[in-house]
PDB file of C-alpha atoms and ligand atoms in Angstrom:
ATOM      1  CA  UNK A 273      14.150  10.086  -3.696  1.00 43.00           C
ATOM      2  CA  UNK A 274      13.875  14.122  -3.674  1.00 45.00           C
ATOM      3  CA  UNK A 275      10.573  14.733  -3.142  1.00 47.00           C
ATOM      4  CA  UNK A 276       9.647  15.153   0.581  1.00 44.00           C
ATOM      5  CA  UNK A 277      12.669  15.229   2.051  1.00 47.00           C
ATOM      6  CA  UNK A 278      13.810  18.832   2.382  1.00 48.00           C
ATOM      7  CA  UNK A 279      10.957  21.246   2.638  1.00 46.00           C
ATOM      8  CA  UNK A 280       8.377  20.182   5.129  1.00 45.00           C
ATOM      9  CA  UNK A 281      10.577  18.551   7.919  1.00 46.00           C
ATOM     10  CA  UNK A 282       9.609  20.465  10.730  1.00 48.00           C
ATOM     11  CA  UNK A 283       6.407  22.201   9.858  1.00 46.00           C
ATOM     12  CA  UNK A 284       3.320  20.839  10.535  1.00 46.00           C
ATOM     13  CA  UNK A 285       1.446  18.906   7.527  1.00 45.00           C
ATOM     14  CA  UNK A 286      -1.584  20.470   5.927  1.00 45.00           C
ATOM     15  CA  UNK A 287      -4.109  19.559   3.746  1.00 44.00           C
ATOM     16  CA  UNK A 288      -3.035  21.011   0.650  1.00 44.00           C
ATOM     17  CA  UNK A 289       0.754  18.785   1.233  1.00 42.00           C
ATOM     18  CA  UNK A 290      -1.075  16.085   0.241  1.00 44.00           C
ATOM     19  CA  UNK A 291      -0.460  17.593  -3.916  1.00 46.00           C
ATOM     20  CA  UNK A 292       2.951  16.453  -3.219  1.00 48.00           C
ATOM     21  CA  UNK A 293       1.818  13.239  -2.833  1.00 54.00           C
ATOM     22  CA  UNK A 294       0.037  13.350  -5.984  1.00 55.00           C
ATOM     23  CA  UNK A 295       2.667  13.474  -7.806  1.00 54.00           C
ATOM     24  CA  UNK A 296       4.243  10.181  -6.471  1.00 59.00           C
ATOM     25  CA  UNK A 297       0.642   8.674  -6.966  1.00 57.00           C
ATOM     26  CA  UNK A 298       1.579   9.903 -10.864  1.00 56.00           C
ATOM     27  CA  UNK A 299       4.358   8.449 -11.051  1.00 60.00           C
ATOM     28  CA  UNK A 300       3.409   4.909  -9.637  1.00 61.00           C
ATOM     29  CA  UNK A 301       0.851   4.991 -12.177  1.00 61.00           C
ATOM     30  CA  UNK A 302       2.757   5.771 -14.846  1.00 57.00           C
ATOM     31  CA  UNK A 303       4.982   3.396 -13.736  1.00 55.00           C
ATOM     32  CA  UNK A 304       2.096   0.906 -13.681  1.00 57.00           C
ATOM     33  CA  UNK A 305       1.754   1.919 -17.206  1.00 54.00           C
ATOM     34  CA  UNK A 306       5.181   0.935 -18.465  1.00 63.00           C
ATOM     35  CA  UNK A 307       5.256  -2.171 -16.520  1.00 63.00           C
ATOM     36  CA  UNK A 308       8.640  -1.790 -14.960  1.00 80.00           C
ATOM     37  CA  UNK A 309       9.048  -5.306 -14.306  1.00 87.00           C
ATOM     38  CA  UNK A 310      12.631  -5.298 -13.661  1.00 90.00           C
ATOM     39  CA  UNK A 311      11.153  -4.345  -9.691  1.00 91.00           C
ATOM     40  CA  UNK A 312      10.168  -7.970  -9.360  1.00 90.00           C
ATOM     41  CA  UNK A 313      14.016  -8.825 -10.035  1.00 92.00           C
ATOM     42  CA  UNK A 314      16.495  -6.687  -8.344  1.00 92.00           C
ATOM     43  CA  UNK A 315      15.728  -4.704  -5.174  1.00 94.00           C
ATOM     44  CA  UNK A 316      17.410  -1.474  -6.711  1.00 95.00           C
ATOM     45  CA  UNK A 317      14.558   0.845  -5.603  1.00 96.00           C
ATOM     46  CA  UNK A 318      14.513  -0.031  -1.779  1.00 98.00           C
ATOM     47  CA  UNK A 319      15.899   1.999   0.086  1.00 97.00           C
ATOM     48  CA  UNK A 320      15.596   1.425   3.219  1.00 97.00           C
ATOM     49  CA  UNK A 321      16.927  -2.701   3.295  1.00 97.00           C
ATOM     50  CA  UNK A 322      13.933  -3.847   4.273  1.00 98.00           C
ATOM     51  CA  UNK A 323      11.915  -4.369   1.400  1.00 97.00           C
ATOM     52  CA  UNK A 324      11.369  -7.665   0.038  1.00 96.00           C
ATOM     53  CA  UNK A 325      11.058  -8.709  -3.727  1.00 94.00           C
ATOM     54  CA  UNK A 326       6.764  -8.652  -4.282  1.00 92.00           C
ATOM     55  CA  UNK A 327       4.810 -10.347  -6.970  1.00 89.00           C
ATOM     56  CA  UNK A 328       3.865  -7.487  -9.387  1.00 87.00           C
ATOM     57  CA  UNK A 329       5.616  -4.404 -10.171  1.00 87.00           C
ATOM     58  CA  UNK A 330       3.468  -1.948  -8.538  1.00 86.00           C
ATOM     59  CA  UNK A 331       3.654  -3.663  -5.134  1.00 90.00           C
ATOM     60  CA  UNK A 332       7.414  -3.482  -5.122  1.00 93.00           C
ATOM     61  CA  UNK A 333       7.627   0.306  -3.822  1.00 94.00           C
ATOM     62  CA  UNK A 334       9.448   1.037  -1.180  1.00 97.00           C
ATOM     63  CA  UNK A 335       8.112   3.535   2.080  1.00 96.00           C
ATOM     64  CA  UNK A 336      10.956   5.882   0.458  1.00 96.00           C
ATOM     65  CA  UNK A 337       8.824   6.472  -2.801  1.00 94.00           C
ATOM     66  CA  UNK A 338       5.875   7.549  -0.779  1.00 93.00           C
ATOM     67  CA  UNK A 339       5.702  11.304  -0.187  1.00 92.00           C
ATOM     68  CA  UNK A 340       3.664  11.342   2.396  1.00 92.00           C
ATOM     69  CA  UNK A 341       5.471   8.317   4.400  1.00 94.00           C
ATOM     70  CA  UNK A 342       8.397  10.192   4.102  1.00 93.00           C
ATOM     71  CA  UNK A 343       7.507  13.139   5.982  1.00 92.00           C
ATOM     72  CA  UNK A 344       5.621  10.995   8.502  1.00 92.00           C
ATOM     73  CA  UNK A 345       9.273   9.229   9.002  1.00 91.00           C
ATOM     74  CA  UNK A 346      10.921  13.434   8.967  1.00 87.00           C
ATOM     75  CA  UNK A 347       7.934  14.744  11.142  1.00 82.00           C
ATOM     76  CA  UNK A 348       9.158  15.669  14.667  1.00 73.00           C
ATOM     77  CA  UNK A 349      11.375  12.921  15.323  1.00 75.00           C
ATOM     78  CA  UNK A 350      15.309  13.606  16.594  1.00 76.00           C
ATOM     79  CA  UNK A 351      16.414  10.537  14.150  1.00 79.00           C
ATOM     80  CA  UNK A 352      15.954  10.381  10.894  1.00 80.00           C
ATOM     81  CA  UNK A 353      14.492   7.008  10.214  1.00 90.00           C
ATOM     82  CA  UNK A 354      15.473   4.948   7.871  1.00 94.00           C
ATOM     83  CA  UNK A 355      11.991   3.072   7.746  1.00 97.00           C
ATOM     84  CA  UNK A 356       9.066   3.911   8.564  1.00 97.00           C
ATOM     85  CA  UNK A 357       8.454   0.066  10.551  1.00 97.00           C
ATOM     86  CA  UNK A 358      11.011   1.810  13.105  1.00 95.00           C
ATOM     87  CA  UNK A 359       8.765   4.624  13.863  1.00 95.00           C
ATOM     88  CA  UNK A 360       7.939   4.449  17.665  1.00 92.00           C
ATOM     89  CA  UNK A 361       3.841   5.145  16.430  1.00 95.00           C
ATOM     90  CA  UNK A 362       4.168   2.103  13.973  1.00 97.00           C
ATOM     91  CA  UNK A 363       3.956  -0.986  16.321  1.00 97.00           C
ATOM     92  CA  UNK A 364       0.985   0.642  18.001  1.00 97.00           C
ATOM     93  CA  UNK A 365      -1.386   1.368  15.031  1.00 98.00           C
ATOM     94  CA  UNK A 366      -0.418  -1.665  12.664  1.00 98.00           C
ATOM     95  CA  UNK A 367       0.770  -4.345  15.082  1.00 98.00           C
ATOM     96  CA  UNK A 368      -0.554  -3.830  18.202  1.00 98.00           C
ATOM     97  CA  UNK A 369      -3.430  -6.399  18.491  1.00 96.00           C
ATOM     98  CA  UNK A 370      -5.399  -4.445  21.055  1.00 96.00           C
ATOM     99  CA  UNK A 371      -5.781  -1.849  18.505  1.00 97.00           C
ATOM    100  CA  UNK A 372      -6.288  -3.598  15.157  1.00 96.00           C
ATOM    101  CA  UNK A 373      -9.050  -5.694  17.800  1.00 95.00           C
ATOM    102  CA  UNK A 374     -10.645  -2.058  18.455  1.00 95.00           C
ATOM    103  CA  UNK A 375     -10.457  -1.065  14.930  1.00 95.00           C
ATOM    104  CA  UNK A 376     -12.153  -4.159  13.390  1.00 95.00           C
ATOM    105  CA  UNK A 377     -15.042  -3.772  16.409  1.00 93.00           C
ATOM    106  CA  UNK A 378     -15.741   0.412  15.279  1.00 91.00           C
ATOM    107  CA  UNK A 379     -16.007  -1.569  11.495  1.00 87.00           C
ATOM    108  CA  UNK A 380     -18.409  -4.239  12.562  1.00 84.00           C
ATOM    109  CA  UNK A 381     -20.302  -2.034  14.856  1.00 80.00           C
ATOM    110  CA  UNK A 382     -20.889   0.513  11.858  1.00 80.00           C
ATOM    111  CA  UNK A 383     -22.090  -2.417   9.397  1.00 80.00           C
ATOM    112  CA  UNK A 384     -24.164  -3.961  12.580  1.00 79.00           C
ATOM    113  CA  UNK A 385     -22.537  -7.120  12.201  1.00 80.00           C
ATOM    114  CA  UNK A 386     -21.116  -9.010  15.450  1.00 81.00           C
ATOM    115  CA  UNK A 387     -16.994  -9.845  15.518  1.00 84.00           C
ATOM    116  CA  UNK A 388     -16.904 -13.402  16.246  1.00 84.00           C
ATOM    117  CA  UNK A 389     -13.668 -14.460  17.446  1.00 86.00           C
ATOM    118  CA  UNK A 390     -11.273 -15.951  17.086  1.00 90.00           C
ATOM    119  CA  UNK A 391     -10.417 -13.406  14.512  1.00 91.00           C
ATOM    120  CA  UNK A 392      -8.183 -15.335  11.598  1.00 92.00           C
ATOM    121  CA  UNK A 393      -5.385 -13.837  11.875  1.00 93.00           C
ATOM    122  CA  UNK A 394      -5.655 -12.784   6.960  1.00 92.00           C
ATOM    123  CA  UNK A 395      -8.692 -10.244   8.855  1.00 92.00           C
ATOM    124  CA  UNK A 396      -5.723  -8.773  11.407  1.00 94.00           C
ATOM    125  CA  UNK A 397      -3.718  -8.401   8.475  1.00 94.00           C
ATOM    126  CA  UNK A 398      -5.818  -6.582   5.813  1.00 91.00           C
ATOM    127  CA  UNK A 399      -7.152  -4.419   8.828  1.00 93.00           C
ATOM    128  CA  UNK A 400      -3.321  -3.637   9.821  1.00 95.00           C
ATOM    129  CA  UNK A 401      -2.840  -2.763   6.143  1.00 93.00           C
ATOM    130  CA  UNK A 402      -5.870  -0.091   6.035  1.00 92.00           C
ATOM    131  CA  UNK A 403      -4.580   0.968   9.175  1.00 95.00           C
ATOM    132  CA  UNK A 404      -1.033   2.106   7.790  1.00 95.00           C
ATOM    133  CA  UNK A 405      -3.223   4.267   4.961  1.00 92.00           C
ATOM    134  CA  UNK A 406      -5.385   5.852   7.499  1.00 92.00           C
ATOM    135  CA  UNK A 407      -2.030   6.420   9.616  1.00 95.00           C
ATOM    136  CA  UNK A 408      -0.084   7.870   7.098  1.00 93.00           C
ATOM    137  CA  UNK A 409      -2.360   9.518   4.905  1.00 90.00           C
ATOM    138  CA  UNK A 410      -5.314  10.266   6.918  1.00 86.00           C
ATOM    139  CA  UNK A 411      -7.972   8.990   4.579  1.00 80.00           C
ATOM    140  CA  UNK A 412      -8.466   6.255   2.440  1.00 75.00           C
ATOM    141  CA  UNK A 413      -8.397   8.326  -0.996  1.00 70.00           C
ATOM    142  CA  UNK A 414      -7.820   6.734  -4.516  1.00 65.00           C
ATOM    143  CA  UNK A 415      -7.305   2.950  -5.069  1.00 61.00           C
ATOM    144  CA  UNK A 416      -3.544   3.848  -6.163  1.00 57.00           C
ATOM    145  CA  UNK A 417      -2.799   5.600  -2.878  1.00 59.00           C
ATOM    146  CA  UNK A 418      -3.217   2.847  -0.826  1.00 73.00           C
ATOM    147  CA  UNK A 419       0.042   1.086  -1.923  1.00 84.00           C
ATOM    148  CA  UNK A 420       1.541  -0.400   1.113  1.00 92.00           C
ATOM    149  CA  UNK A 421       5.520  -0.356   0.338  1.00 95.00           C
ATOM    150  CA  UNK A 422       6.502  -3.541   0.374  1.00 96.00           C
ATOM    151  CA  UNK A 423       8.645  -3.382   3.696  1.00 98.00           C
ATOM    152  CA  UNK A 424       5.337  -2.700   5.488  1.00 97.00           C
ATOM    153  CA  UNK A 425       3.398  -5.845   3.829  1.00 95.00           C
ATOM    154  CA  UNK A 426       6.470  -7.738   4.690  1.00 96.00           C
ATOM    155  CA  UNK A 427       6.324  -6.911   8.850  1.00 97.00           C
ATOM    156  CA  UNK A 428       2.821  -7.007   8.784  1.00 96.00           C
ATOM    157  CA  UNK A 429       2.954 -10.262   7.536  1.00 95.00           C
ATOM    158  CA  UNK A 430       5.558 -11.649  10.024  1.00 96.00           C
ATOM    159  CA  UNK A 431       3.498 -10.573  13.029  1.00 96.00           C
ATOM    160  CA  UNK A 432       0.091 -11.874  11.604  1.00 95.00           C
ATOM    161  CA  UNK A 433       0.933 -14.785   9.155  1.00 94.00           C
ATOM    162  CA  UNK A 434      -0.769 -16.388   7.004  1.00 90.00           C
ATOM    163  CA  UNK A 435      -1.902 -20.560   7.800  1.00 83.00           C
ATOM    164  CA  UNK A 436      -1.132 -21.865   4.543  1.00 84.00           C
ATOM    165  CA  UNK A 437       1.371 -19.064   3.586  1.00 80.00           C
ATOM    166  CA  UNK A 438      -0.621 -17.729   1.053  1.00 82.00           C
ATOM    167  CA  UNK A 439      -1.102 -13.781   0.478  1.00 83.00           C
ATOM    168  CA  UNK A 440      -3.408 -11.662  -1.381  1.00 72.00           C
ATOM    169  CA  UNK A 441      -2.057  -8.708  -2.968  1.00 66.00           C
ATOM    170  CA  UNK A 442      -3.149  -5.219  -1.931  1.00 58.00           C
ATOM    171  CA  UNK A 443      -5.915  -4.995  -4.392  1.00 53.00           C
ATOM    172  CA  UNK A 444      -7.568  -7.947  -3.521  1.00 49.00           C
ATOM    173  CA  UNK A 445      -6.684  -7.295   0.440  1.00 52.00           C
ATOM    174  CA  UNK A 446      -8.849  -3.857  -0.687  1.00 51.00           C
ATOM    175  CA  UNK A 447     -11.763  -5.494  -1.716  1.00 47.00           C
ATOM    176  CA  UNK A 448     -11.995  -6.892   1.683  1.00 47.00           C
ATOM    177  CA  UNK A 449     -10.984  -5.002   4.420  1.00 45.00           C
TER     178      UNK A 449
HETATM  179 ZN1  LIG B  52      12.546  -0.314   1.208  1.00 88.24          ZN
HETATM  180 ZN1  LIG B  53      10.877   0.756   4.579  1.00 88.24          ZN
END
């Protein structure tokens, strides 16, 4: 994909970058809108080889297609990576369980409700997933934004997996994280 990879490598991001990402948001929903189901067949539009083949169209978008990943993956690094699950900040803010732990308590503590553990490992997951939006995005924004390319979802996954190997998709995993 173009977009995002030449102009703002080594410049800091700013709040008005996030247009750029706008477009892309247009262009999954359009997308949406067409129902490009051939996604759900071929992997043609991953790009980085670790994206797995997702239920629905729209979740099969790879951290390529996402403007704002893209720079995150450009942004002050000597390598360019060639996914964003191999930047160094990654493992902390999704996977680490200390932090997902500390996330879920500032959640809990706002609502006044007490974290009981253990803590299933489906609440690790949907918090690890909200974490990667707040990460890369730095809010939560529209419902279409928070995406999670399907490379993401799928390491997620392996290091908090499901008991019965059953997922929800993103928009569900929205409703409850
Ligand atoms: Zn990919
Ligand atoms: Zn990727």
């Amino acid at each position: 994909m173009e977009y995002g990879l030449q102009p703002y490598q080594l410049e800091p991001v700013r709040r008005d970058d996030f247009e750029v990402d706008d477009d892309v948001i247009d262009n999954v929903q359009i997308r949406e809108e067409q129902e490009e189901e051939w996604r759900k067949y071929n992997k043609e539009w991953c790009e980085c080889q670790r994206c797995g083949l997702m239920p629905t169209a729209v979740e099969c978008l790879c951290c390529h297609e996402i403007g704002n990943v893209v720079r995150k993956m450009n942004l002050g690094l000597e390598d360019e990576l060639k996914c964003i699950v191999e930047h160094f900040e990654f493992e902390f803010v999704c996977l680490h369980p200390g932090v997902i732990r500390t996330a879920l308590v500032a959640r809990h503590d706002v609502r006044r409700n007490q974290l009981v553990d253990p803590i299933p490992n489906e609440t690790f997951r949907l918090k690890a997933y909200r974490q990667f939006t707040y990460w890369v995005h730095d809010r939560l924004g529209k419902a279409i934004r928070r995406v999670i390319p399907a490379c993401v979802v799928g390491r997620i996954r392996q290091e908090y997996p499901s008991d019965n190997g059953a997922y929800v998709g993103f928009k569900e995993a929205d409703l409850q994280a």
